[in-house]
Amino acid sequence: MGISSLGYVALNVSDLAAWLDLTTSVFGLEVRRRADGPAVDLRMDAYHHRLSLYPAPTDSLAVVGWEVASLGELEVLHAALQAHGIVLTRGSPERCHERRVKALYSFVEPHIGIPTEIYYGPLISNTPFTPSRGISGYNTANGLGMGHLVFWVRDLQATLDFYLKVLGFSISDYIAWDDNDAIFLHCNPRHHSLAIMAERPGRPAGVLNHIMLEAQSRDDVGYGYDIVRDKGIPVMIEPGKHSNDHMQSFYLRTPSGFWMEYGYGALLVGPDWEIKNYDRPMLWGHRMVGP
Ligand SMILES: [Fe+2]
C-alpha cells in the first residue's frame, strides 16, 4: 500500500549549462532534449527519464514524483490524501505525457511544502540506456527507484506521521549527532527513499538537502570523484561510509546550491530489518569540507 518508489525529480535551474555539464560529465546521464521547448530530460535507466531540468530565473525544486504500483493504488492514495484535507489535481493528458506516465495527481505536500506528484505507469524505453560517460549504470531496478531525497523540516514528528500513516512509508532508522536529528524512511528495499532532518539555524525547513543516486559500481563513483576534483566542482563531504545504510559515497554542491550524493553499495531493507538509532552518520570518512 502507498508509495512504491521515488520515480522522478524535476528542477527549475538558473544555470542549465552547468547542470548539463554536471549530470553528463560526472553522473553520465543520457540527455533527451524536448522538441517543444528548452527543458531537458535526463535518463539513468530503463525509464524514459528520471530527472528534468527547466530553465528558470531562480533555482527551486519543481516537483517530486512518487510512483505507486497500479491505478487502483493511485486512487486509494488519492482518497487517503483527500481525507487528510489535501487538495489534489488530476494530471492533464499533456502533463502525463510530459512526465511519461499513464496517470498522475499533483498536490503540495503539507509538511515540507514540496510540489509533489503521485503517479503510476511509467514509460519504459525500448532502447538501452546510453550513458554520456563510461559507467556501469544505476541501482534502480527491482523497484528500488531513482534514489533518495533528504529535506529539512519544521515539525519532525508531524512530517514523520504523514509519511508513515498517509503515504505508507516505514522507518529504517534514526541518526542524531551534534545539532542534527534525522529519520530515514523506506517504501521498498532501498534503505531510504526519503530522510527528514529537523530544521536548525542556517538550515531552514522546506529546503532540499540532497539527492542521492546509487551507482552499480564503486568505480563509477571513484572516477566521478576524480572528475569532480579535476573540474573544480565543490566537494561538500569527502568520500566515506554511512553508519546506517553502509553507503559509500561523496557529496558535491550542485549549481542550484543543494547537494548531490553519489554512492555505491548500500544495504537493502528486508523482512528481518531491525530499526536502530545511531550517534554518527558515518563509519569512516565523510568529513565535511564546505560550510
Ligand atoms: Fe544521502
PDB file of C-alpha atoms and ligand atoms in Angstrom:
ATOM      1  CA  MET A   1       0.000   0.000   0.000  1.00  0.00           C
ATOM      2  CA  GLY A   2       1.054   3.577  -0.577  1.00  0.00           C
ATOM      3  CA  ILE A   3       4.131   4.834  -2.364  1.00  0.00           C
ATOM      4  CA  SER A   4       6.281   2.163  -4.036  1.00  0.00           C
ATOM      5  CA  SER A   5       9.354   4.197  -5.082  1.00  0.00           C
ATOM      6  CA  LEU A   6      10.890   7.577  -5.852  1.00  0.00           C
ATOM      7  CA  GLY A   7      10.112   7.920  -9.552  1.00  0.00           C
ATOM      8  CA  TYR A   8      11.381  11.266 -10.770  1.00  0.00           C
ATOM      9  CA  VAL A   9      12.547  14.726  -9.789  1.00  0.00           C
ATOM     10  CA  ALA A  10      12.176  17.958 -11.768  1.00  0.00           C
ATOM     11  CA  LEU A  11      14.214  21.086 -11.041  1.00  0.00           C
ATOM     12  CA  ASN A  12      13.934  24.736 -12.009  1.00  0.00           C
ATOM     13  CA  VAL A  13      17.525  25.746 -12.736  1.00  0.00           C
ATOM     14  CA  SER A  14      19.081  29.160 -13.348  1.00  0.00           C
ATOM     15  CA  ASP A  15      22.190  27.670 -14.977  1.00  0.00           C
ATOM     16  CA  LEU A  16      21.124  24.935 -17.374  1.00  0.00           C
ATOM     17  CA  ALA A  17      24.574  24.666 -18.952  1.00  0.00           C
ATOM     18  CA  ALA A  18      26.232  23.976 -15.591  1.00  0.00           C
ATOM     19  CA  TRP A  19      23.571  21.411 -14.727  1.00  0.00           C
ATOM     20  CA  LEU A  20      24.017  19.648 -18.062  1.00  0.00           C
ATOM     21  CA  ASP A  21      27.763  19.581 -17.537  1.00  0.00           C
ATOM     22  CA  LEU A  22      27.346  18.089 -14.034  1.00  0.00           C
ATOM     23  CA  THR A  23      24.761  15.479 -14.986  1.00  0.00           C
ATOM     24  CA  THR A  24      26.634  14.295 -18.074  1.00  0.00           C
ATOM     25  CA  SER A  25      30.342  14.595 -17.216  1.00  0.00           C
ATOM     26  CA  VAL A  26      30.050  13.423 -13.590  1.00  0.00           C
ATOM     27  CA  PHE A  27      26.882  11.326 -13.431  1.00  0.00           C
ATOM     28  CA  GLY A  28      26.928  10.104 -17.035  1.00  0.00           C
ATOM     29  CA  LEU A  29      23.204  10.652 -17.566  1.00  0.00           C
ATOM     30  CA  GLU A  30      21.713  10.463 -21.063  1.00  0.00           C
ATOM     31  CA  VAL A  31      20.332  13.744 -22.390  1.00  0.00           C
ATOM     32  CA  ARG A  32      16.890  13.685 -24.005  1.00  0.00           C
ATOM     33  CA  ARG A  33      16.064  17.094 -25.391  1.00  0.00           C
ATOM     34  CA  ARG A  34      12.422  18.019 -25.837  1.00  0.00           C
ATOM     35  CA  ALA A  35      11.024  19.043 -29.197  1.00  0.00           C
ATOM     36  CA  ASP A  36       8.642  21.602 -27.669  1.00  0.00           C
ATOM     37  CA  GLY A  37      10.911  23.798 -25.576  1.00  0.00           C
ATOM     38  CA  PRO A  38      14.167  24.296 -23.694  1.00  0.00           C
ATOM     39  CA  ALA A  39      13.514  21.840 -20.852  1.00  0.00           C
ATOM     40  CA  VAL A  40      15.785  18.803 -20.810  1.00  0.00           C
ATOM     41  CA  ASP A  41      15.013  15.290 -19.620  1.00  0.00           C
ATOM     42  CA  LEU A  42      17.796  13.060 -18.327  1.00  0.00           C
ATOM     43  CA  ARG A  43      17.764   9.293 -18.407  1.00  0.00           C
ATOM     44  CA  MET A  44      19.586   6.957 -15.992  1.00  0.00           C
ATOM     45  CA  ASP A  45      17.976   3.540 -16.507  1.00  0.00           C
ATOM     46  CA  ALA A  46      15.155   1.896 -18.461  1.00  0.00           C
ATOM     47  CA  TYR A  47      12.704   4.680 -17.620  1.00  0.00           C
ATOM     48  CA  HIS A  48      12.234   7.372 -20.288  1.00  0.00           C
ATOM     49  CA  HIS A  49      13.768   9.824 -17.809  1.00  0.00           C
ATOM     50  CA  ARG A  50      14.202  10.336 -14.079  1.00  0.00           C
ATOM     51  CA  LEU A  51      15.398  13.946 -13.885  1.00  0.00           C
ATOM     52  CA  SER A  52      14.027  17.006 -15.714  1.00  0.00           C
ATOM     53  CA  LEU A  53      15.655  20.437 -15.872  1.00  0.00           C
ATOM     54  CA  TYR A  54      13.575  23.549 -16.553  1.00  0.00           C
ATOM     55  CA  PRO A  55      15.474  26.777 -17.297  1.00  0.00           C
ATOM     56  CA  ALA A  56      14.210  29.407 -14.835  1.00  0.00           C
ATOM     57  CA  PRO A  57      15.253  32.737 -13.276  1.00  0.00           C
ATOM     58  CA  THR A  58      15.708  31.130  -9.862  1.00  0.00           C
ATOM     59  CA  ASP A  59      16.553  27.652  -8.632  1.00  0.00           C
ATOM     60  CA  SER A  60      13.877  25.542  -6.991  1.00  0.00           C
ATOM     61  CA  LEU A  61      12.502  22.049  -6.728  1.00  0.00           C
ATOM     62  CA  ALA A  62       9.838  21.859  -9.463  1.00  0.00           C
ATOM     63  CA  VAL A  63       8.336  18.524  -8.471  1.00  0.00           C
ATOM     64  CA  VAL A  64       8.989  15.216  -6.748  1.00  0.00           C
ATOM     65  CA  GLY A  65       7.253  12.254  -8.399  1.00  0.00           C
ATOM     66  CA  TRP A  66       6.372   9.217  -6.257  1.00  0.00           C
ATOM     67  CA  GLU A  67       5.399   6.018  -8.049  1.00  0.00           C
ATOM     68  CA  VAL A  68       2.583   3.707  -6.987  1.00  0.00           C
ATOM     69  CA  ALA A  69       2.066   0.195  -8.296  1.00  0.00           C
ATOM     70  CA  SER A  70      -1.310   0.417 -10.047  1.00  0.00           C
ATOM     71  CA  LEU A  71      -4.254   2.624 -10.952  1.00  0.00           C
ATOM     72  CA  GLY A  72      -6.130   1.102  -8.017  1.00  0.00           C
ATOM     73  CA  GLU A  73      -3.324   2.051  -5.647  1.00  0.00           C
ATOM     74  CA  LEU A  74      -3.262   5.549  -7.124  1.00  0.00           C
ATOM     75  CA  GLU A  75      -6.971   6.028  -6.457  1.00  0.00           C
ATOM     76  CA  VAL A  76      -6.671   4.645  -2.920  1.00  0.00           C
ATOM     77  CA  LEU A  77      -3.810   7.048  -2.203  1.00  0.00           C
ATOM     78  CA  HIS A  78      -5.740   9.919  -3.785  1.00  0.00           C
ATOM     79  CA  ALA A  79      -8.660   9.217  -1.451  1.00  0.00           C
ATOM     80  CA  ALA A  80      -6.371   8.958   1.582  1.00  0.00           C
ATOM     81  CA  LEU A  81      -4.771  12.322   0.801  1.00  0.00           C
ATOM     82  CA  GLN A  82      -8.184  13.938   0.238  1.00  0.00           C
ATOM     83  CA  ALA A  83      -9.358  12.563   3.565  1.00  0.00           C
ATOM     84  CA  HIS A  84      -6.315  14.227   5.079  1.00  0.00           C
ATOM     85  CA  GLY A  85      -7.599  17.592   3.783  1.00  0.00           C
ATOM     86  CA  ILE A  86      -5.200  17.860   0.852  1.00  0.00           C
ATOM     87  CA  VAL A  87      -6.383  19.323  -2.462  1.00  0.00           C
ATOM     88  CA  LEU A  88      -5.210  17.259  -5.437  1.00  0.00           C
ATOM     89  CA  THR A  89      -5.379  17.989  -9.152  1.00  0.00           C
ATOM     90  CA  ARG A  90      -5.673  15.221 -11.706  1.00  0.00           C
ATOM     91  CA  GLY A  91      -2.900  15.488 -14.251  1.00  0.00           C
ATOM     92  CA  SER A  92      -3.959  16.571 -17.740  1.00  0.00           C
ATOM     93  CA  PRO A  93      -3.094  14.368 -20.733  1.00  0.00           C
ATOM     94  CA  GLU A  94      -0.415  16.934 -21.571  1.00  0.00           C
ATOM     95  CA  ARG A  95       1.124  16.743 -18.086  1.00  0.00           C
ATOM     96  CA  CYS A  96       1.006  12.934 -18.117  1.00  0.00           C
ATOM     97  CA  HIS A  97       2.746  12.961 -21.495  1.00  0.00           C
ATOM     98  CA  GLU A  98       5.383  15.367 -20.190  1.00  0.00           C
ATOM     99  CA  ARG A  99       6.082  13.068 -17.240  1.00  0.00           C
ATOM    100  CA  ARG A 100       5.734   9.968 -19.472  1.00  0.00           C
ATOM    101  CA  VAL A 101       3.259   8.277 -17.108  1.00  0.00           C
ATOM    102  CA  LYS A 102      -0.224   6.802 -17.518  1.00  0.00           C
ATOM    103  CA  ALA A 103      -1.927   8.876 -14.819  1.00  0.00           C
ATOM    104  CA  LEU A 104      -0.971  11.264 -12.014  1.00  0.00           C
ATOM    105  CA  TYR A 105      -2.272  13.581  -9.315  1.00  0.00           C
ATOM    106  CA  SER A 106      -0.441  16.696  -8.167  1.00  0.00           C
ATOM    107  CA  PHE A 107      -0.560  18.388  -4.762  1.00  0.00           C
ATOM    108  CA  VAL A 108       1.565  20.408  -2.406  1.00  0.00           C
ATOM    109  CA  GLU A 109       2.970  18.169   0.299  1.00  0.00           C
ATOM    110  CA  PRO A 110       1.669  19.792   3.509  1.00  0.00           C
ATOM    111  CA  HIS A 111       4.613  19.478   5.905  1.00  0.00           C
ATOM    112  CA  ILE A 112       7.696  20.236   3.814  1.00  0.00           C
ATOM    113  CA  GLY A 113       5.872  22.225   1.112  1.00  0.00           C
ATOM    114  CA  ILE A 114       7.159  20.095  -1.762  1.00  0.00           C
ATOM    115  CA  PRO A 115       5.325  20.258  -5.112  1.00  0.00           C
ATOM    116  CA  THR A 116       4.507  16.567  -5.347  1.00  0.00           C
ATOM    117  CA  GLU A 117       3.017  14.150  -7.867  1.00  0.00           C
ATOM    118  CA  ILE A 118       1.830  10.591  -7.351  1.00  0.00           C
ATOM    119  CA  TYR A 119       1.615   8.513 -10.498  1.00  0.00           C
ATOM    120  CA  TYR A 120       1.522   5.045 -11.977  1.00  0.00           C
ATOM    121  CA  GLY A 121       2.553   3.509 -15.314  1.00  0.00           C
ATOM    122  CA  PRO A 122       5.958   4.969 -16.222  1.00  0.00           C
ATOM    123  CA  LEU A 123       7.085   4.788 -19.848  1.00  0.00           C
ATOM    124  CA  ILE A 124       9.891   2.282 -20.366  1.00  0.00           C
ATOM    125  CA  SER A 125      12.129   2.902 -23.372  1.00  0.00           C
ATOM    126  CA  ASN A 126      12.848   0.035 -25.759  1.00  0.00           C
ATOM    127  CA  THR A 127      16.401   1.274 -26.342  1.00  0.00           C
ATOM    128  CA  PRO A 128      19.211   0.686 -23.843  1.00  0.00           C
ATOM    129  CA  PHE A 129      20.341   3.455 -21.504  1.00  0.00           C
ATOM    130  CA  THR A 130      23.291   5.117 -23.239  1.00  0.00           C
ATOM    131  CA  PRO A 131      25.383   6.909 -20.622  1.00  0.00           C
ATOM    132  CA  SER A 132      27.286  10.023 -21.590  1.00  0.00           C
ATOM    133  CA  ARG A 133      30.447   8.686 -19.924  1.00  0.00           C
ATOM    134  CA  GLY A 134      31.615   5.138 -19.324  1.00  0.00           C
ATOM    135  CA  ILE A 135      29.691   3.965 -16.265  1.00  0.00           C
ATOM    136  CA  SER A 136      28.126   0.696 -15.169  1.00  0.00           C
ATOM    137  CA  GLY A 137      24.802   2.416 -14.548  1.00  0.00           C
ATOM    138  CA  TYR A 138      22.483   2.957 -11.616  1.00  0.00           C
ATOM    139  CA  ASN A 139      20.995   0.709  -8.981  1.00  0.00           C
ATOM    140  CA  THR A 140      17.332   1.424  -9.651  1.00  0.00           C
ATOM    141  CA  ALA A 141      15.892  -1.913 -10.801  1.00  0.00           C
ATOM    142  CA  ASN A 142      13.711  -4.326  -8.815  1.00  0.00           C
ATOM    143  CA  GLY A 143      11.568  -1.477  -7.522  1.00  0.00           C
ATOM    144  CA  LEU A 144      14.358   0.468  -5.804  1.00  0.00           C
ATOM    145  CA  GLY A 145      13.516   3.680  -7.667  1.00  0.00           C
ATOM    146  CA  MET A 146      15.599   6.696  -8.622  1.00  0.00           C
ATOM    147  CA  GLY A 147      17.489   7.160  -5.348  1.00  0.00           C
ATOM    148  CA  HIS A 148      16.744   9.204  -2.253  1.00  0.00           C
ATOM    149  CA  LEU A 149      15.919  12.739  -1.137  1.00  0.00           C
ATOM    150  CA  VAL A 150      16.690  14.474   2.157  1.00  0.00           C
ATOM    151  CA  PHE A 151      14.845  17.563   3.426  1.00  0.00           C
ATOM    152  CA  TRP A 152      14.946  19.818   6.465  1.00  0.00           C
ATOM    153  CA  VAL A 153      11.529  20.064   8.099  1.00  0.00           C
ATOM    154  CA  ARG A 154       9.894  22.257  10.753  1.00  0.00           C
ATOM    155  CA  ASP A 155       7.962  19.584  12.654  1.00  0.00           C
ATOM    156  CA  LEU A 156       9.806  16.281  12.542  1.00  0.00           C
ATOM    157  CA  GLN A 157       7.057  14.259  14.260  1.00  0.00           C
ATOM    158  CA  ALA A 158       4.160  15.633  12.179  1.00  0.00           C
ATOM    159  CA  THR A 159       6.105  15.091   8.971  1.00  0.00           C
ATOM    160  CA  LEU A 160       7.001  11.567  10.059  1.00  0.00           C
ATOM    161  CA  ASP A 161       3.360  10.780  10.860  1.00  0.00           C
ATOM    162  CA  PHE A 162       2.260  11.965   7.408  1.00  0.00           C
ATOM    163  CA  TYR A 163       4.764   9.807   5.540  1.00  0.00           C
ATOM    164  CA  LEU A 164       4.085   6.772   7.748  1.00  0.00           C
ATOM    165  CA  LYS A 165       0.307   6.903   8.043  1.00  0.00           C
ATOM    166  CA  VAL A 166      -0.827   8.535   4.778  1.00  0.00           C
ATOM    167  CA  LEU A 167       1.852   7.668   2.209  1.00  0.00           C
ATOM    168  CA  GLY A 168       2.761   4.258   3.636  1.00  0.00           C
ATOM    169  CA  PHE A 169       6.478   4.658   4.383  1.00  0.00           C
ATOM    170  CA  SER A 170       8.243   2.746   7.185  1.00  0.00           C
ATOM    171  CA  ILE A 171      11.072   3.810   9.489  1.00  0.00           C
ATOM    172  CA  SER A 172      14.529   2.446   8.646  1.00  0.00           C
ATOM    173  CA  ASP A 173      16.484   4.075  11.474  1.00  0.00           C
ATOM    174  CA  TYR A 174      17.476   7.293  13.227  1.00  0.00           C
ATOM    175  CA  ILE A 175      20.693   9.280  13.485  1.00  0.00           C
ATOM    176  CA  ALA A 176      21.229  12.144  15.943  1.00  0.00           C
ATOM    177  CA  TRP A 177      24.608  13.879  16.074  1.00  0.00           C
ATOM    178  CA  ASP A 178      25.854  17.318  17.090  1.00  0.00           C
ATOM    179  CA  ASP A 179      22.785  19.512  16.473  1.00  0.00           C
ATOM    180  CA  ASN A 180      21.327  17.241  13.774  1.00  0.00           C
ATOM    181  CA  ASP A 181      18.301  14.988  14.159  1.00  0.00           C
ATOM    182  CA  ALA A 182      17.453  12.727  11.182  1.00  0.00           C
ATOM    183  CA  ILE A 183      14.887   9.996  10.463  1.00  0.00           C
ATOM    184  CA  PHE A 184      15.281   7.614   7.497  1.00  0.00           C
ATOM    185  CA  LEU A 185      12.233   6.167   5.720  1.00  0.00           C
ATOM    186  CA  HIS A 186      11.771   3.369   3.190  1.00  0.00           C
ATOM    187  CA  CYS A 187       8.965   2.386   0.820  1.00  0.00           C
ATOM    188  CA  ASN A 188      10.775  -0.553  -0.864  1.00  0.00           C
ATOM    189  CA  PRO A 189      14.034  -2.438  -0.134  1.00  0.00           C
ATOM    190  CA  ARG A 190      16.129   0.713  -0.731  1.00  0.00           C
ATOM    191  CA  HIS A 191      17.299   1.681   2.761  1.00  0.00           C
ATOM    192  CA  HIS A 192      15.724   5.104   2.429  1.00  0.00           C
ATOM    193  CA  SER A 193      13.948   6.874  -0.396  1.00  0.00           C
ATOM    194  CA  LEU A 194      13.381   9.826   1.940  1.00  0.00           C
ATOM    195  CA  ALA A 195      15.068  11.212   5.036  1.00  0.00           C
ATOM    196  CA  ILE A 196      13.875  14.154   7.098  1.00  0.00           C
ATOM    197  CA  MET A 197      16.008  16.331   9.352  1.00  0.00           C
ATOM    198  CA  ALA A 198      14.897  18.832  11.981  1.00  0.00           C
ATOM    199  CA  GLU A 199      15.496  22.412  10.843  1.00  0.00           C
ATOM    200  CA  ARG A 200      18.207  24.423  12.581  1.00  0.00           C
ATOM    201  CA  PRO A 201      19.829  27.835  12.128  1.00  0.00           C
ATOM    202  CA  GLY A 202      21.072  28.181   8.568  1.00  0.00           C
ATOM    203  CA  ARG A 203      19.153  25.065   7.562  1.00  0.00           C
ATOM    204  CA  PRO A 204      15.552  26.261   7.104  1.00  0.00           C
ATOM    205  CA  ALA A 205      12.585  23.937   6.753  1.00  0.00           C
ATOM    206  CA  GLY A 206      11.410  23.071   3.281  1.00  0.00           C
ATOM    207  CA  VAL A 207      14.862  23.150   1.732  1.00  0.00           C
ATOM    208  CA  LEU A 208      16.237  20.187  -0.173  1.00  0.00           C
ATOM    209  CA  ASN A 209      19.455  18.937   1.435  1.00  0.00           C
ATOM    210  CA  HIS A 210      20.457  16.480  -1.269  1.00  0.00           C
ATOM    211  CA  ILE A 211      19.504  13.982  -3.960  1.00  0.00           C
ATOM    212  CA  MET A 212      21.316  10.633  -3.938  1.00  0.00           C
ATOM    213  CA  LEU A 213      21.966   8.452  -6.980  1.00  0.00           C
ATOM    214  CA  GLU A 214      23.397   4.964  -6.381  1.00  0.00           C
ATOM    215  CA  ALA A 215      25.878   3.541  -8.879  1.00  0.00           C
ATOM    216  CA  GLN A 216      26.149  -0.146  -9.765  1.00  0.00           C
ATOM    217  CA  SER A 217      29.926   0.036  -9.350  1.00  0.00           C
ATOM    218  CA  ARG A 218      32.282   1.579  -6.804  1.00  0.00           C
ATOM    219  CA  ASP A 219      34.487   2.559  -9.725  1.00  0.00           C
ATOM    220  CA  ASP A 220      31.717   4.699 -11.230  1.00  0.00           C
ATOM    221  CA  VAL A 221      31.801   6.752  -8.020  1.00  0.00           C
ATOM    222  CA  GLY A 222      35.597   6.822  -7.895  1.00  0.00           C
ATOM    223  CA  TYR A 223      36.009   8.019 -11.451  1.00  0.00           C
ATOM    224  CA  GLY A 224      33.206  10.514 -10.814  1.00  0.00           C
ATOM    225  CA  TYR A 225      35.060  11.839  -7.767  1.00  0.00           C
ATOM    226  CA  ASP A 226      38.193  12.400  -9.854  1.00  0.00           C
ATOM    227  CA  ILE A 227      36.151  14.235 -12.497  1.00  0.00           C
ATOM    228  CA  VAL A 228      34.581  16.442  -9.815  1.00  0.00           C
ATOM    229  CA  ARG A 229      38.010  17.294  -8.403  1.00  0.00           C
ATOM    230  CA  ASP A 230      39.509  17.931 -11.840  1.00  0.00           C
ATOM    231  CA  LYS A 231      36.643  20.224 -12.856  1.00  0.00           C
ATOM    232  CA  GLY A 232      36.723  22.169  -9.600  1.00  0.00           C
ATOM    233  CA  ILE A 233      33.147  21.253  -8.659  1.00  0.00           C
ATOM    234  CA  PRO A 234      32.810  21.879  -4.890  1.00  0.00           C
ATOM    235  CA  VAL A 235      33.054  18.698  -2.815  1.00  0.00           C
ATOM    236  CA  MET A 236      30.980  19.214   0.349  1.00  0.00           C
ATOM    237  CA  ILE A 237      31.575  15.857   2.073  1.00  0.00           C
ATOM    238  CA  GLU A 238      34.631  13.727   1.322  1.00  0.00           C
ATOM    239  CA  PRO A 239      34.314  10.027   0.422  1.00  0.00           C
ATOM    240  CA  GLY A 240      33.187   7.863   3.320  1.00  0.00           C
ATOM    241  CA  LYS A 241      30.766   5.169   4.501  1.00  0.00           C
ATOM    242  CA  HIS A 242      27.465   5.809   6.245  1.00  0.00           C
ATOM    243  CA  SER A 243      26.762   4.189   9.598  1.00  0.00           C
ATOM    244  CA  ASN A 244      23.176   3.181   8.874  1.00  0.00           C
ATOM    245  CA  ASP A 245      22.879   2.045   5.216  1.00  0.00           C
ATOM    246  CA  HIS A 246      26.638   1.447   4.690  1.00  0.00           C
ATOM    247  CA  MET A 247      26.504   3.554   1.501  1.00  0.00           C
ATOM    248  CA  GLN A 248      29.973   4.526   0.299  1.00  0.00           C
ATOM    249  CA  SER A 249      29.638   7.971  -1.225  1.00  0.00           C
ATOM    250  CA  PHE A 250      30.698  11.574  -1.503  1.00  0.00           C
ATOM    251  CA  TYR A 251      28.678  14.797  -1.752  1.00  0.00           C
ATOM    252  CA  LEU A 252      29.076  17.688  -4.168  1.00  0.00           C
ATOM    253  CA  ARG A 253      27.371  21.068  -4.420  1.00  0.00           C
ATOM    254  CA  THR A 254      25.114  21.407  -7.454  1.00  0.00           C
ATOM    255  CA  PRO A 255      24.756  24.634  -9.461  1.00  0.00           C
ATOM    256  CA  SER A 256      21.445  25.164  -7.608  1.00  0.00           C
ATOM    257  CA  GLY A 257      23.124  25.166  -4.195  1.00  0.00           C
ATOM    258  CA  PHE A 258      21.757  21.933  -2.772  1.00  0.00           C
ATOM    259  CA  TRP A 259      23.965  18.846  -2.768  1.00  0.00           C
ATOM    260  CA  MET A 260      24.048  15.574  -4.655  1.00  0.00           C
ATOM    261  CA  GLU A 261      25.358  12.351  -3.157  1.00  0.00           C
ATOM    262  CA  TYR A 262      26.981   9.827  -5.475  1.00  0.00           C
ATOM    263  CA  GLY A 263      27.021   6.436  -3.757  1.00  0.00           C
ATOM    264  CA  TYR A 264      27.540   2.712  -4.039  1.00  0.00           C
ATOM    265  CA  GLY A 265      26.871  -0.430  -2.069  1.00  0.00           C
ATOM    266  CA  ALA A 266      24.024   0.423   0.318  1.00  0.00           C
ATOM    267  CA  LEU A 267      22.314  -2.247   2.404  1.00  0.00           C
ATOM    268  CA  LEU A 268      18.808  -3.325   1.446  1.00  0.00           C
ATOM    269  CA  VAL A 269      15.976  -3.419   3.965  1.00  0.00           C
ATOM    270  CA  GLY A 270      14.498  -6.921   4.271  1.00  0.00           C
ATOM    271  CA  PRO A 271      11.795  -8.554   6.389  1.00  0.00           C
ATOM    272  CA  ASP A 272      14.182  -9.081   9.315  1.00  0.00           C
ATOM    273  CA  TRP A 273      15.331  -5.452   9.378  1.00  0.00           C
ATOM    274  CA  GLU A 274      15.890  -4.035  12.866  1.00  0.00           C
ATOM    275  CA  ILE A 275      15.414  -0.313  13.497  1.00  0.00           C
ATOM    276  CA  LYS A 276      18.469   1.256  15.097  1.00  0.00           C
ATOM    277  CA  ASN A 277      19.421   4.672  16.470  1.00  0.00           C
ATOM    278  CA  TYR A 278      22.921   5.878  15.586  1.00  0.00           C
ATOM    279  CA  ASP A 279      25.078   8.598  17.126  1.00  0.00           C
ATOM    280  CA  ARG A 280      27.066   9.406  13.964  1.00  0.00           C
ATOM    281  CA  PRO A 281      26.184   9.393  10.264  1.00  0.00           C
ATOM    282  CA  MET A 282      29.489   7.845   9.194  1.00  0.00           C
ATOM    283  CA  LEU A 283      31.605   4.801   9.978  1.00  0.00           C
ATOM    284  CA  TRP A 284      34.665   6.381   8.382  1.00  0.00           C
ATOM    285  CA  GLY A 285      35.417   9.345   6.128  1.00  0.00           C
ATOM    286  CA  HIS A 286      32.576  11.690   5.141  1.00  0.00           C
ATOM    287  CA  ARG A 287      34.478  14.659   6.558  1.00  0.00           C
ATOM    288  CA  MET A 288      32.702  17.945   5.941  1.00  0.00           C
ATOM    289  CA  VAL A 289      34.515  20.239   3.547  1.00  0.00           C
ATOM    290  CA  GLY A 290      32.057  23.055   2.960  1.00  0.00           C
ATOM    291  CA  PRO A 291      30.116  25.230   5.398  1.00  0.00           C
TER     292      PRO A 291
HETATM  293 FE    FE B   1      22.041  10.573   1.363  1.00  0.00          FE
END
